[in-house]
Structures are given as structure tokens and as C-alpha cells.
CSV table of C-alpha atoms in Angstrom, one decimal:
chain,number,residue,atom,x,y,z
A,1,UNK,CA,0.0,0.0,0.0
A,2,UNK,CA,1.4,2.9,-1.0
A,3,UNK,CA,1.8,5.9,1.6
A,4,UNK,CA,1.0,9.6,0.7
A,5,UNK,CA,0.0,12.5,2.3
A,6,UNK,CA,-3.7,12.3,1.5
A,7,UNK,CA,-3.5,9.4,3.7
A,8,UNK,CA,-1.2,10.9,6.4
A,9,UNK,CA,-3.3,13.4,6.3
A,10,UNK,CA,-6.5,11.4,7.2
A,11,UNK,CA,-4.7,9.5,9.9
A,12,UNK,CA,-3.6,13.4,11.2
A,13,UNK,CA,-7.5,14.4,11.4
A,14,UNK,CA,-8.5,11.1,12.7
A,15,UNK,CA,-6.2,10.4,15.2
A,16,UNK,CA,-7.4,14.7,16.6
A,17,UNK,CA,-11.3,13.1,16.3
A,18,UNK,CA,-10.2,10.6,18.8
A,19,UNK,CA,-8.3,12.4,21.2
A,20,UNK,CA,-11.4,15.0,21.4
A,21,UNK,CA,-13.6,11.8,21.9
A,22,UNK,CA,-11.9,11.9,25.4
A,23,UNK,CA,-11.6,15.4,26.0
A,24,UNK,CA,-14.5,17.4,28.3
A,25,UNK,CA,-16.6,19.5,25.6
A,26,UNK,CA,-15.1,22.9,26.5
A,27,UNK,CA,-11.6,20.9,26.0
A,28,UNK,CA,-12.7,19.5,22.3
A,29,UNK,CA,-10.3,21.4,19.4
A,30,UNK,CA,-10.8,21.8,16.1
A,31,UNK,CA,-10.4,18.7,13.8
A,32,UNK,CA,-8.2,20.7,11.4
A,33,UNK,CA,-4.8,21.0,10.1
A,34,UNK,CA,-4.8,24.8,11.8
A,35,UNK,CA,-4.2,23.0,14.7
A,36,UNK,CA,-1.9,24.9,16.9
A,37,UNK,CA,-0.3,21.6,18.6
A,38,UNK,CA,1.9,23.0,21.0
A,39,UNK,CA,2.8,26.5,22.2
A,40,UNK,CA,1.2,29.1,24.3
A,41,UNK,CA,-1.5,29.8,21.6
A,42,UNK,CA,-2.7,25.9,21.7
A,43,UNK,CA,-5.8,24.5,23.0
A,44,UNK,CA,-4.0,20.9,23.2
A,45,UNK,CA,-2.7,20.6,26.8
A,46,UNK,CA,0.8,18.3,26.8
A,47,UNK,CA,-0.6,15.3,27.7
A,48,UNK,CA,-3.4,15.3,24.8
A,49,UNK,CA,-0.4,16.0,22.6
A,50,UNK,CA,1.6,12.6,24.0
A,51,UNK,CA,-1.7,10.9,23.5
A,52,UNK,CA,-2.2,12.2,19.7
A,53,UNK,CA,1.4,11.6,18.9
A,54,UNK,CA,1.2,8.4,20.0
A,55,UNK,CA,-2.2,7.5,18.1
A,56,UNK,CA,-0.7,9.0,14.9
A,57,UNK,CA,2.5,6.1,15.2
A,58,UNK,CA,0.1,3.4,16.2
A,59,UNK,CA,-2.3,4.7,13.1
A,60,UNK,CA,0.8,4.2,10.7
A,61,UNK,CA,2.1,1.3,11.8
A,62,UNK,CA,-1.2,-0.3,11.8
A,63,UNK,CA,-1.7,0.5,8.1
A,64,UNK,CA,1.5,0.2,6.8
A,65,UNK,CA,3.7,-1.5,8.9
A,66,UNK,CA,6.0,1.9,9.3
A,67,UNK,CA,7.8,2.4,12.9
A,68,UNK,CA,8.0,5.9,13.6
A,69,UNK,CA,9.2,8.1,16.7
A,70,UNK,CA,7.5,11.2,15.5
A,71,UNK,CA,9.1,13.1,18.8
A,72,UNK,CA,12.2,12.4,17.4
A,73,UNK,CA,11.6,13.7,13.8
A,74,UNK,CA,9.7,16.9,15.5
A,75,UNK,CA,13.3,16.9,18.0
A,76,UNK,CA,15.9,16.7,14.6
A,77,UNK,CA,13.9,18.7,12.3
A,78,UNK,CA,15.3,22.0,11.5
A,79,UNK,CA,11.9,23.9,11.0
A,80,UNK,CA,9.2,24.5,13.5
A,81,UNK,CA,6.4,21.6,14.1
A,82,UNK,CA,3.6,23.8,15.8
A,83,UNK,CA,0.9,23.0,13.9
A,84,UNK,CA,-1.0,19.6,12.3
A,85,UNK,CA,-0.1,21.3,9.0
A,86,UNK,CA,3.7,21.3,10.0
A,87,UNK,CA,3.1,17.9,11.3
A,88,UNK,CA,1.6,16.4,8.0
A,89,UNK,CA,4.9,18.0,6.0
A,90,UNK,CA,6.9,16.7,8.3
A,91,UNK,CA,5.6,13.2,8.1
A,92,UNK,CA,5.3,13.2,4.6
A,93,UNK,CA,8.8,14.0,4.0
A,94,UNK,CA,10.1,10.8,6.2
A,95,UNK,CA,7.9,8.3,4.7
């Protein structure tokens, strides 16, 4: 099966649906790729962020049999990782 970023993409937006499934309702973020993940502008308190980071791996190794420490990417990557968006390039370019 053949990996893109359409499909990163949907495992991105799916794996935010679930981590709002077990959030309180003023907690719930937006299921976007606006995301702000991290910073003092985000919504997505740290250990939501473990929790979606970790979906995201188990999401693409499920499908494709990929291991991935996405904390380490975000850790050697030279540009900022703030936001889903930044996420979903940044995963793209490693797969």
C-alpha cells in the first residue's frame, strides 16, 4: 500500500477526532490542520499532545507496517512543528 499524504493526512485528522472523543466538551479542538499543537497559543494541553502523537504512530504502523518516533523527527527537524499542518509535511517527508 502505497503511503502519501492524502492518507497521512487522514490519519492526522483522525487520530485529533479521537483524542477529542476523550476530552470534556469545552476541551474539544478543532479537527483541522490549523491545529496549533503546542505553544502558548494551543488549545492541546501536553498530555493530549503525547496521547495524539502516539495514536498518529500506532495509526501508521497499523496501516503500513512503518515504525516511527514522530518526537524524534519533530526533535531533529530544523523547522518548527507547531501545527497539524507542520506535522503532515513533516511526516510526509520521512515516509
Amino acid at each position: 500500500m502505497t503511503i502519501n499524504k492524502s492518507s497521512v493526512q487522514e490519519i492526522i485528522l483522525s487520530s485529533i477526532g479521537e483524542m477529542n472523543e476523550s476530552l470534556a466538551d469545552e476541551k474539544k479542538v478543532e479537527k483541522s490542520l490549523n491545529l496549533i499543537l503546542y505553544g502558548s497559543s494551543s488549545s492541546v494541553d501536553s498530555l493530549s499532545f503525547v496521547g495524539l502523537i502516539v495514536s498518529i504512530e500506532d495509526s501508521i504502523s497499523s496501516a503500513y507496517g512503518v515504525e516511527l518516533d514522530i518526537m524524534e523527527l519533530i526533535e531533529n527537524d530544523v523547522n518548527t512543528v507547531d501545527t497539524a499542518k507542520s506535522l503532515l509535511e513533516l511526516l510526509s517527508k520521512n515516509l
